[in-house]
Short mmCIF file of C-alpha atoms and ligand atoms in Angstrom, two decimals:
data_model
loop_
_atom_site.label_atom_id
_atom_site.label_comp_id
_atom_site.label_asym_id
_atom_site.label_seq_id
_atom_site.Cartn_x
_atom_site.Cartn_y
_atom_site.Cartn_z
CA UNK A 1 0.00 0.00 0.00
CA UNK A 2 1.29 3.49 -0.86
CA UNK A 3 1.90 5.74 2.06
CA UNK A 4 -0.48 8.71 1.98
CA UNK A 5 -0.80 11.62 4.37
CA UNK A 6 -3.90 12.82 6.19
CA UNK A 7 -4.20 16.26 7.73
CA UNK A 8 -7.19 16.56 10.04
CA UNK A 9 -8.48 19.65 11.79
CA UNK A 10 -11.16 19.52 14.46
CA UNK A 11 -13.58 22.15 15.74
CA UNK A 12 -16.25 21.78 18.43
CA UNK A 13 -16.85 19.52 21.39
CA UNK A 14 -15.17 16.38 22.75
CA UNK A 15 -17.43 14.20 20.63
CA UNK A 16 -15.95 15.80 17.52
CA UNK A 17 -12.46 15.16 18.90
CA UNK A 18 -13.43 11.51 19.40
CA UNK A 19 -14.92 11.37 15.90
CA UNK A 20 -11.64 12.68 14.48
CA UNK A 21 -9.78 9.94 16.37
CA UNK A 22 -12.14 7.45 14.71
CA UNK A 23 -11.43 8.96 11.29
CA UNK A 24 -7.68 8.67 11.88
CA UNK A 25 -8.02 5.00 12.91
CA UNK A 26 -10.32 4.16 10.02
CA UNK A 27 -8.13 5.78 7.36
CA UNK A 28 -4.97 4.20 8.79
CA UNK A 29 -6.41 0.92 7.47
CA UNK A 30 -6.27 2.47 3.98
CA UNK A 31 -2.64 3.54 4.41
CA UNK A 32 -3.16 7.13 5.55
CA UNK A 33 -0.69 8.44 8.08
CA UNK A 34 -1.64 11.52 10.11
CA UNK A 35 0.55 14.60 9.58
CA UNK A 36 0.72 18.06 11.20
CA UNK A 37 1.70 19.61 7.88
CA UNK A 38 -1.27 20.41 5.63
CA UNK A 39 1.20 21.20 2.81
CA UNK A 40 2.24 17.57 2.38
CA UNK A 41 -1.27 16.07 2.78
CA UNK A 42 -2.98 13.88 0.19
CA UNK A 43 -6.23 14.20 2.11
CA UNK A 44 -7.49 17.05 4.31
CA UNK A 45 -10.46 16.49 6.62
CA UNK A 46 -12.07 19.40 8.45
CA UNK A 47 -14.36 18.17 11.22
CA UNK A 48 -16.73 21.07 11.82
CA UNK A 49 -19.07 22.44 14.50
CA UNK A 50 -22.17 24.58 14.17
CA UNK A 51 -23.22 25.21 17.75
CA UNK A 52 -22.95 29.01 17.37
CA UNK A 53 -22.66 31.20 14.29
CA UNK A 54 -19.01 31.90 15.09
CA UNK A 55 -18.14 28.20 15.06
CA UNK A 56 -19.72 27.83 11.62
CA UNK A 57 -17.84 30.86 10.27
CA UNK A 58 -14.54 29.58 11.65
CA UNK A 59 -14.98 26.24 9.91
CA UNK A 60 -15.85 27.82 6.57
CA UNK A 61 -12.94 30.25 6.70
CA UNK A 62 -10.58 27.37 7.52
CA UNK A 63 -11.87 25.38 4.55
CA UNK A 64 -11.43 28.45 2.34
CA UNK A 65 -7.74 28.62 3.31
CA UNK A 66 -7.07 25.29 1.59
CA UNK A 67 -7.84 26.75 -1.85
CA UNK A 68 -4.15 27.39 -2.63
CA UNK A 69 -3.17 23.84 -1.71
CA UNK A 70 -5.91 22.49 -3.94
CA UNK A 71 -4.71 24.66 -6.82
CA UNK A 72 -1.16 23.46 -6.32
CA UNK A 73 -2.12 19.79 -6.06
CA UNK A 74 -5.24 18.80 -8.04
CA UNK A 75 -5.09 15.27 -6.54
CA UNK A 76 -5.48 16.62 -3.01
CA UNK A 77 -8.86 15.55 -1.59
CA UNK A 78 -10.65 18.01 0.69
CA UNK A 79 -13.40 16.57 2.92
CA UNK A 80 -15.75 18.36 5.30
CA UNK A 81 -17.34 16.37 8.14
CA UNK A 82 -19.10 17.04 11.45
CA UNK A 83 -22.08 19.13 12.44
CA UNK A 84 -21.78 22.00 9.95
CA UNK A 85 -21.43 19.42 7.15
CA UNK A 86 -24.55 17.69 8.44
CA UNK A 87 -26.41 21.00 8.54
CA UNK A 88 -25.36 22.47 5.19
CA UNK A 89 -24.98 19.30 3.09
CA UNK A 90 -24.86 20.14 -0.60
CA UNK A 91 -25.03 23.90 -0.02
CA UNK A 92 -21.53 23.71 1.52
CA UNK A 93 -20.29 22.90 -1.99
CA UNK A 94 -21.73 26.21 -3.19
CA UNK A 95 -19.84 28.07 -0.49
CA UNK A 96 -16.57 26.13 -0.96
CA UNK A 97 -16.60 25.12 -4.64
CA UNK A 98 -13.36 23.11 -4.41
CA UNK A 99 -14.72 20.76 -1.71
CA UNK A 100 -14.61 17.09 -2.74
CA UNK A 101 -16.57 15.39 0.05
CA UNK A 102 -19.23 16.45 2.53
CA UNK A 103 -20.04 13.72 5.06
CA UNK A 104 -22.49 13.93 7.95
CA UNK A 105 -22.34 12.88 11.60
CA UNK A 106 -23.75 9.39 10.88
CA UNK A 107 -21.57 8.81 7.82
CA UNK A 108 -18.04 8.48 9.18
CA UNK A 109 -17.88 4.76 8.31
CA UNK A 110 -18.53 5.65 4.65
CA UNK A 111 -15.55 8.03 4.39
CA UNK A 112 -13.02 5.47 3.04
CA UNK A 113 -15.44 4.49 0.25
CA UNK A 114 -16.21 8.13 -0.56
CA UNK A 115 -12.49 8.90 -0.81
CA UNK A 116 -11.96 6.01 -3.22
CA UNK A 117 -14.86 7.15 -5.39
CA UNK A 118 -13.63 10.74 -5.52
CA UNK A 119 -10.08 9.63 -6.30
CA UNK A 120 -11.40 7.58 -9.22
CA UNK A 121 -14.00 9.97 -10.63
CA UNK A 122 -13.00 13.44 -9.37
CA UNK A 123 -16.73 14.05 -8.92
CA UNK A 124 -17.82 15.62 -5.60
CA UNK A 125 -19.76 13.45 -3.11
CA UNK A 126 -22.28 14.39 -0.42
CA UNK A 127 -23.52 11.89 2.22
CA UNK A 128 -25.52 13.33 5.10
CA UNK A 129 -28.34 10.87 5.83
CA UNK A 130 -29.18 9.75 9.37
CA UNK A 131 -29.01 6.00 9.89
CA UNK A 132 -30.33 3.43 12.29
CA UNK A 133 -28.35 1.66 13.66
CA UNK A 134 -25.67 4.36 13.68
CA UNK A 135 -22.65 2.40 12.38
CA UNK A 136 -20.27 5.34 12.95
CA UNK A 137 -20.78 4.90 16.71
CA UNK A 138 -19.00 1.54 16.65
CA UNK A 139 -15.79 2.61 14.91
CA UNK A 140 -12.80 2.09 17.21
CA UNK A 141 -10.94 5.37 17.81
CA UNK A 142 -7.18 5.72 18.07
CA UNK A 143 -6.24 8.08 20.92
CA UNK A 144 -2.99 9.93 20.14
CA UNK A 145 0.20 7.98 20.96
CA UNK A 146 1.22 8.18 24.58
CA UNK A 147 -2.24 9.24 25.81
CA UNK A 148 -3.12 8.50 29.39
CA UNK A 149 -6.74 9.49 28.97
CA UNK A 150 -9.26 8.56 26.25
CA UNK A 151 -12.76 9.48 25.14
CA UNK A 152 -15.41 6.81 24.72
CA UNK A 153 -18.68 7.82 23.06
CA UNK A 154 -21.50 5.92 24.80
CA UNK A 155 -24.50 7.62 23.23
CA UNK A 156 -25.13 10.14 20.51
CA UNK A 157 -27.93 12.51 19.69
CA UNK A 158 -30.47 14.37 21.73
CA UNK A 159 -34.24 14.32 22.17
CA UNK A 160 -34.44 17.40 24.37
CA UNK A 161 -34.88 20.15 21.81
CA UNK A 162 -33.78 23.05 23.95
CA UNK A 163 -35.21 25.95 21.99
CA UNK A 164 -31.82 27.53 21.16
CA UNK A 165 -29.93 24.37 20.20
CA UNK A 166 -29.12 22.78 16.83
CA UNK A 167 -27.63 19.57 18.22
CA UNK A 168 -30.79 17.41 17.95
CA UNK A 169 -30.99 18.42 14.28
CA UNK A 170 -27.34 17.62 13.60
CA UNK A 171 -26.62 14.52 15.68
CA UNK A 172 -30.08 12.97 15.32
CA UNK A 173 -32.24 11.29 17.95
CA UNK A 174 -30.65 9.70 21.03
CA UNK A 175 -29.02 6.34 20.35
CA UNK A 176 -27.13 4.37 23.01
CA UNK A 177 -24.43 1.81 22.33
CA UNK A 178 -24.67 -1.68 23.81
CA UNK A 179 -23.00 -2.07 27.20
CA UNK A 180 -20.98 -5.02 25.93
CA UNK A 181 -19.48 -2.93 23.10
CA UNK A 182 -18.58 -0.13 25.50
CA UNK A 183 -16.99 -2.37 28.11
CA UNK A 184 -15.01 -4.23 25.42
CA UNK A 185 -13.69 -0.89 24.17
CA UNK A 186 -12.75 0.29 27.68
CA UNK A 187 -11.00 -3.04 28.37
CA UNK A 188 -9.01 -2.67 25.17
CA UNK A 189 -8.04 0.89 26.11
CA UNK A 190 -7.00 -0.23 29.61
CA UNK A 191 -4.85 -2.92 27.98
CA UNK A 192 -3.11 -0.33 25.84
CA UNK A 193 -2.12 1.82 28.82
CA UNK A 194 -5.08 4.18 29.15
CA UNK A 195 -5.76 5.05 32.81
CA UNK A 196 -8.68 7.45 32.49
CA UNK A 197 -11.81 7.33 30.33
CA UNK A 198 -14.29 10.13 29.69
CA UNK A 199 -17.67 8.78 28.62
CA UNK A 200 -19.26 11.05 26.04
CA UNK A 201 -22.80 11.76 24.97
CA UNK A 202 -24.92 14.84 24.32
CA UNK A 203 -26.99 13.76 27.29
CA UNK A 204 -25.13 10.87 28.92
CA UNK A 205 -27.50 10.43 31.80
CA UNK A 206 -30.27 9.32 29.48
CA UNK A 207 -27.93 6.54 28.31
CA UNK A 208 -29.84 3.30 27.97
CA UNK A 209 -33.26 4.77 27.38
CA UNK A 210 -32.97 3.77 23.74
CA UNK A 211 -31.12 0.99 21.99
CA UNK A 212 -29.04 -0.66 24.71
CA UNK A 213 -31.46 -3.21 26.08
CA UNK A 214 -32.66 -0.96 28.88
CA UNK A 215 -29.29 -0.66 30.64
CA UNK A 216 -29.01 2.56 32.57
CA UNK A 217 -26.18 4.99 33.01
CA UNK A 218 -25.48 4.29 36.73
CA UNK A 219 -25.24 0.58 35.89
CA UNK A 220 -22.80 1.39 33.07
CA UNK A 221 -20.66 3.45 35.48
CA UNK A 222 -20.62 0.69 38.07
CA UNK A 223 -19.63 -1.87 35.42
CA UNK A 224 -16.81 0.26 34.00
CA UNK A 225 -15.74 0.99 37.57
CA UNK A 226 -14.78 -2.69 37.88
CA UNK A 227 -12.51 -2.78 34.82
CA UNK A 228 -8.90 -3.35 35.89
CA UNK A 229 -6.44 -0.63 34.99
CA UNK A 230 -9.03 2.15 34.70
CA UNK A 231 -8.26 4.40 37.64
CA UNK A 232 -10.46 7.30 36.68
CA UNK A 233 -13.84 7.71 35.02
CA UNK A 234 -15.42 10.98 33.94
CA UNK A 235 -18.53 11.69 31.90
CA UNK A 236 -20.06 14.59 30.02
CA UNK A 237 -22.62 16.08 29.51
CA UNK A 238 -25.37 15.59 32.07
CA UNK A 239 -28.77 17.23 31.91
CA UNK A 240 -30.08 18.55 35.24
CA UNK A 241 -33.58 17.19 34.61
CA UNK A 242 -32.24 13.62 34.26
CA UNK A 243 -29.77 13.63 37.15
CA UNK A 244 -31.20 10.81 39.27
CA UNK A 245 -30.42 10.02 42.92
CA UNK A 246 -28.98 6.73 41.72
CA UNK A 247 -26.50 8.53 39.45
CA UNK A 248 -25.57 10.91 42.28
CA UNK A 249 -24.93 7.88 44.53
CA UNK A 250 -22.30 6.67 42.05
CA UNK A 251 -20.06 9.56 43.19
CA UNK A 252 -19.91 7.86 46.58
CA UNK A 253 -19.97 4.19 45.46
CA UNK A 254 -17.80 4.03 42.36
CA UNK A 255 -14.23 4.54 43.51
CA UNK A 256 -12.90 5.35 40.03
CA UNK A 257 -15.57 7.98 39.34
CA UNK A 258 -13.88 11.37 39.68
CA UNK A 259 -15.37 14.04 41.91
CA UNK A 260 -16.45 16.37 39.11
CA UNK A 261 -19.68 16.96 37.26
CA UNK A 262 -20.35 19.29 34.34
CA UNK A 263 -23.98 20.28 34.79
CA UNK A 264 -25.05 23.04 32.39
CA UNK A 265 -27.64 25.34 33.95
CA UNK A 266 -27.96 27.83 31.01
CA UNK A 267 -29.89 30.41 33.09
CA UNK A 268 -30.85 31.15 36.67
CA UNK A 269 -34.23 32.60 35.72
CA UNK A 270 -37.29 30.35 35.72
CA UNK A 271 -38.92 32.36 32.92
CA UNK A 272 -35.91 31.98 30.67
CA UNK A 273 -35.49 28.30 31.54
CA UNK A 274 -39.10 27.82 30.46
CA UNK A 275 -38.55 29.62 27.14
CA UNK A 276 -35.41 27.56 26.64
CA UNK A 277 -37.47 24.37 27.12
CA UNK A 278 -34.97 23.06 29.67
CA UNK A 279 -37.53 21.10 31.70
CA UNK A 280 -36.37 22.15 35.20
CA UNK A 281 -36.54 25.16 37.51
CA UNK A 282 -33.73 27.02 39.28
CA UNK A 283 -35.01 25.47 42.54
CA UNK A 284 -34.62 21.97 41.08
CA UNK A 285 -31.09 22.81 39.89
CA UNK A 286 -30.08 24.16 43.31
CA UNK A 287 -31.57 21.11 45.02
CA UNK A 288 -29.60 18.74 42.73
CA UNK A 289 -26.34 20.58 43.48
CA UNK A 290 -27.07 20.38 47.20
CA UNK A 291 -27.76 16.65 46.91
CA UNK A 292 -24.49 16.15 44.97
CA UNK A 293 -22.56 17.99 47.67
CA UNK A 294 -24.27 16.02 50.45
CA UNK A 295 -23.37 12.69 48.86
CA UNK A 296 -19.90 13.83 47.73
CA UNK A 297 -18.66 16.91 49.63
CA UNK A 298 -15.49 17.04 47.51
CA UNK A 299 -17.32 17.35 44.19
CA UNK A 300 -16.43 20.08 41.71
CA UNK A 301 -19.39 21.48 39.82
CA UNK A 302 -18.91 23.24 36.49
CA UNK A 303 -21.55 24.61 34.16
CA UNK A 304 -22.56 26.42 30.96
CA UNK A 305 -24.57 29.63 30.78
CA UNK A 306 -26.07 31.48 27.81
CA UNK A 307 -26.52 35.26 28.14
CA UNK A 308 -28.82 37.37 25.99
CA UNK A 309 -31.43 34.74 25.20
CA UNK A 310 -34.47 36.50 23.63
CA UNK A 311 -36.48 38.30 26.29
CA UNK A 312 -33.74 38.09 28.96
CA UNK A 313 -34.39 41.13 31.18
CA UNK A 314 -31.96 42.69 33.66
CA UNK A 315 -33.89 40.84 36.35
CA UNK A 316 -33.50 37.51 34.57
CA UNK A 317 -29.78 38.15 34.22
CA UNK A 318 -29.54 39.10 37.91
CA UNK A 319 -31.18 35.75 38.72
CA UNK A 320 -28.34 34.00 36.87
CA UNK A 321 -25.72 35.94 38.85
CA UNK A 322 -27.62 35.13 42.02
CA UNK A 323 -27.63 31.42 41.21
CA UNK A 324 -23.87 31.61 40.55
CA UNK A 325 -23.33 33.22 43.96
CA UNK A 326 -25.38 30.47 45.59
CA UNK A 327 -23.64 27.57 43.82
CA UNK A 328 -20.13 29.02 43.49
CA UNK A 329 -19.19 26.97 40.44
CA UNK A 330 -15.64 25.65 40.17
CA UNK A 331 -15.68 26.81 36.56
CA UNK A 332 -18.22 28.13 34.11
CA UNK A 333 -18.33 28.40 30.32
CA UNK A 334 -20.43 31.32 29.17
CA UNK A 335 -21.74 32.14 25.71
CA UNK A 336 -23.64 34.93 24.02
CA UNK A 337 -26.88 33.60 22.59
CA UNK A 338 -26.47 32.87 18.89
CA UNK A 339 -29.54 32.38 16.74
CA UNK A 340 -29.53 29.05 14.89
CA UNK A 341 -31.64 28.29 11.87
CA UNK A 342 -34.21 25.57 12.44
CA UNK A 343 -34.45 26.03 16.21
CA UNK A 344 -37.62 27.08 18.04
CA UNK A 345 -36.08 30.21 19.57
CA UNK A 346 -35.84 31.82 16.10
CA UNK A 347 -39.56 32.60 16.44
CA UNK A 348 -39.12 34.48 19.74
CA UNK A 349 -39.10 38.26 19.70
CA UNK A 350 -37.48 40.71 22.13
CA UNK A 351 -34.01 40.02 20.82
CA UNK A 352 -31.18 41.35 22.96
CA UNK A 353 -28.78 43.87 21.38
CA UNK A 354 -25.19 42.73 20.91
CA UNK A 355 -23.92 45.48 23.23
CA UNK A 356 -26.10 44.21 26.10
CA UNK A 357 -25.03 40.62 25.47
CA UNK A 358 -21.40 41.70 25.60
CA UNK A 359 -21.87 43.64 28.85
CA UNK A 360 -23.65 40.74 30.49
CA UNK A 361 -20.98 38.28 29.35
CA UNK A 362 -18.20 40.42 30.81
CA UNK A 363 -20.03 40.95 34.07
CA UNK A 364 -20.69 37.23 34.44
CA UNK A 365 -17.12 36.28 33.57
CA UNK A 366 -15.75 38.71 36.15
CA UNK A 367 -17.89 37.15 38.86
CA UNK A 368 -16.88 33.65 37.78
CA UNK A 369 -13.19 34.55 37.90
CA UNK A 370 -13.61 35.41 41.56
CA UNK A 371 -15.35 32.12 42.22
CA UNK A 372 -12.84 30.05 40.24
CA UNK A 373 -9.93 31.60 42.07
CA UNK A 374 -11.67 31.14 45.41
CA UNK A 375 -12.38 27.45 44.68
CA UNK A 376 -8.86 26.85 43.32
CA UNK A 377 -7.27 28.60 46.31
CA UNK A 378 -8.95 26.13 48.68
CA UNK A 379 -6.50 23.55 47.27
CA UNK A 380 -3.40 25.44 48.44
CA UNK A 381 -1.57 23.40 51.07
CA UNK A 382 -3.41 20.18 50.19
CA UNK A 383 -1.75 17.11 48.73
CA UNK A 384 -3.67 15.91 45.66
CA UNK A 385 -3.52 12.71 43.65
CA UNK A 386 -2.39 13.85 40.19
CA UNK A 387 -2.57 11.64 37.10
CA UNK A 388 0.42 12.78 35.04
CA UNK A 389 -0.44 13.43 31.39
CA UNK A 390 2.75 14.82 29.87
CA UNK A 391 4.97 17.86 29.45
CA UNK A 392 3.32 21.12 30.54
CA UNK A 393 1.98 23.50 27.91
CA UNK A 394 3.47 26.43 29.82
CA UNK A 395 7.06 25.28 30.06
CA UNK A 396 9.01 22.35 28.69
CA UNK A 397 10.75 22.01 32.04
CA UNK A 398 7.47 21.22 33.77
CA UNK A 399 5.19 18.23 33.76
CA UNK A 400 1.43 18.50 33.90
CA UNK A 401 -1.45 16.37 35.12
CA UNK A 402 -4.92 16.62 36.60
CA UNK A 403 -6.52 16.27 39.99
CA UNK A 404 -9.62 14.12 40.27
CA UNK A 405 -11.59 17.39 40.37
CA UNK A 406 -10.21 18.06 36.84
CA UNK A 407 -7.81 20.86 37.76
CA UNK A 408 -4.57 21.12 35.82
CA UNK A 409 -1.48 20.90 38.03
CA UNK A 410 2.00 21.90 36.81
CA UNK A 411 5.06 20.72 38.68
CA UNK A 412 8.76 19.97 38.26
CA UNK A 413 9.39 16.33 37.32
CA UNK A 414 10.59 13.90 34.69
CA UNK A 415 8.66 12.33 31.84
CA UNK A 416 9.04 8.92 33.50
CA UNK A 417 6.05 10.02 35.59
CA UNK A 418 3.62 10.00 32.61
CA UNK A 419 0.70 7.65 33.28
CA UNK A 420 1.39 7.48 37.01
CA UNK A 421 -0.80 8.86 39.76
CA UNK A 422 1.39 10.70 42.23
CA UNK A 423 0.88 12.90 45.31
CA UNK A 424 1.51 16.58 44.60
CA UNK A 425 1.37 19.27 47.26
CA UNK A 426 -0.41 22.36 45.91
CA UNK A 427 1.64 25.48 46.53
CA UNK A 428 -0.18 28.10 44.47
CA UNK A 429 -3.57 28.46 42.81
CA UNK A 430 -4.15 30.39 39.57
CA UNK A 431 -7.23 30.95 37.45
CA UNK A 432 -6.54 28.14 34.98
CA UNK A 433 -4.19 25.84 36.86
CA UNK A 434 -2.48 24.93 40.12
CA UNK A 435 1.26 24.75 40.81
CA UNK A 436 2.66 22.08 43.11
CA UNK A 437 5.59 20.02 44.35
CA UNK A 438 5.80 16.25 43.98
CA UNK A 439 5.69 14.53 47.39
CA UNK A 440 7.38 11.29 48.35
CA UNK A 441 5.00 8.39 47.74
CA UNK A 442 4.61 7.71 51.46
CA UNK A 443 2.88 11.05 52.08
CA UNK A 444 -0.84 10.47 51.97
CA UNK A 445 -3.07 12.38 49.61
CA UNK A 446 -5.95 14.49 50.87
CA UNK A 447 -7.99 13.04 48.01
CA UNK A 448 -8.19 9.47 46.72
N1 LIG B 1 -25.56 18.63 25.48
C1 LIG B 1 -25.05 19.64 26.27
C2 LIG B 1 -24.52 20.86 25.58
C3 LIG B 1 -24.15 20.90 24.19
S1 LIG B 1 -23.72 22.43 23.53
C4 LIG B 1 -26.13 20.09 27.22
O1 LIG B 1 -27.25 19.75 27.11
O2 LIG B 1 -25.84 20.85 28.08
C5 LIG B 1 -22.63 23.18 24.69
C6 LIG B 1 -23.13 24.48 25.20
O3 LIG B 1 -23.23 25.42 24.15
C7 LIG B 1 -24.51 24.46 25.81
O4 LIG B 1 -24.49 23.99 27.12
C8 LIG B 1 -24.92 25.90 25.72
O5 LIG B 1 -24.52 26.62 26.86
C9 LIG B 1 -24.17 26.41 24.51
N2 LIG B 1 -25.07 26.66 23.39
C10 LIG B 1 -25.82 25.78 22.71
N3 LIG B 1 -26.53 26.39 21.75
C11 LIG B 1 -26.23 27.71 21.81
C12 LIG B 1 -26.65 28.87 21.09
N4 LIG B 1 -27.56 28.79 20.11
N5 LIG B 1 -26.13 30.07 21.43
C13 LIG B 1 -25.22 30.16 22.43
N6 LIG B 1 -24.79 29.11 23.14
C14 LIG B 1 -25.28 27.89 22.86
FE1 LIG B 2 -28.70 20.93 22.93
FE2 LIG B 2 -30.36 20.86 24.98
FE3 LIG B 2 -29.73 18.61 23.74
FE4 LIG B 2 -27.91 19.84 25.21
S1 LIG B 2 -29.83 18.94 25.95
S2 LIG B 2 -27.61 19.00 23.17
S3 LIG B 2 -28.39 21.99 24.91
S4 LIG B 2 -30.90 20.30 22.88
FE1 LIG B 3 -20.54 21.46 17.83
FE2 LIG B 3 -21.81 19.35 16.99
FE3 LIG B 3 -20.40 19.22 19.21
S1 LIG B 3 -22.56 21.44 16.87
S2 LIG B 3 -20.60 21.28 20.01
S3 LIG B 3 -19.59 19.58 17.20
S4 LIG B 3 -22.32 18.17 18.82
#
């Protein structure tokens, strides 16, 4: 087989990252080797996102930048996958006339065949149908060499139809993988040196409600918790309306389950939550957080918020700030509302001007910075179990890993520590990371 080079660029969420890892593994079977240099590629894949208008624009402008390479090398194949590809289908070809392949979120398994067809005929191909069963879900991904941590997609799609969100339109209805397929994959990963798995799904806590023989998410967690070699389990994303007491109990029962939950609240105002079709109230959200902290006092809670949803008044926005003060999130991702075609919120009036959105975003981010620093500072002086991932992004002289609460810790050490869980005493807290000193193994950790 000739050696060919694949350059892949990924936008969007962790599921897209996992999909790109699947694409790399799948195309390796056809002789494609991944490269960081787009200039030498025989095949370029752009895995796109469409969650907000900005994400869509970024993907298109990136695709546009490959025009020169295409002109220089007419055999170069340019493929667009992911959520924007799913959404735009054939019309993407109008926007980027030199595109060869557009493949949707259920069509990853077809990519090798599409590439062969395009190479033979030079005619563009578009495949964006939804399928059942979703074959793409079962492709084995290849985490990058030397990874300590891996993603495992356990379900895909969403039935919630939050009024602002395109995901149900782009990933399709909820489909869960069989437990046996998931556990086999996790066992294989453990065998190849992976120590931490993050279970992915648009709404992981409704895992099992469709297509997996009625297995439920807490049962899946308990089963994976027994797989040898897997020290840490994480999952994302959970929906507050489906966060059961049984799932919360897992944070106490399943030793490998890390003390962190990402629980997007979106707004602290009951009126806005109703217009967003979120299916819970602020009181329910606060009660769930309290329950989580009762069962697992160590738990870190992170969240997502949208500002400037249509009709959001100053009072509604204040209610979000008030909820933040009550919860004191460990971290929060905040977004300006972005109107998406095909979603219910398009029909709502009382749109919020860009200037107001921007002011609210800044105000909210300032408050969150205080909370993040306050929560991070509580770790100063503690000794934490850190799973070492590799060389630090900040400095080549430092190593970097994560606490169970998902905080990045930088420290002085050698690369022989990669893949090990070691005690690190936290000396200083920053906004985005902690700094610490490695302790002798005999010193006990404050956390597991
Ligand atoms: N499945 C996850 C979230 C997926 S999208 C969940 O249910 O929470 C990630 C985040 O993007 C969302 O939590 C939301 O805060 C944000 N988001 C989604 N659609 C958006 C839009 N139209 N405008 C701005 N932010 C949006
Ligand atoms: Fe989008 Fe809501 Fe589904 Fe999350 S739960 S993916 S925000 S529709
Ligand atoms: Fe983006 Fe699709 Fe993920 S829209 S956030 S890549 S599910």
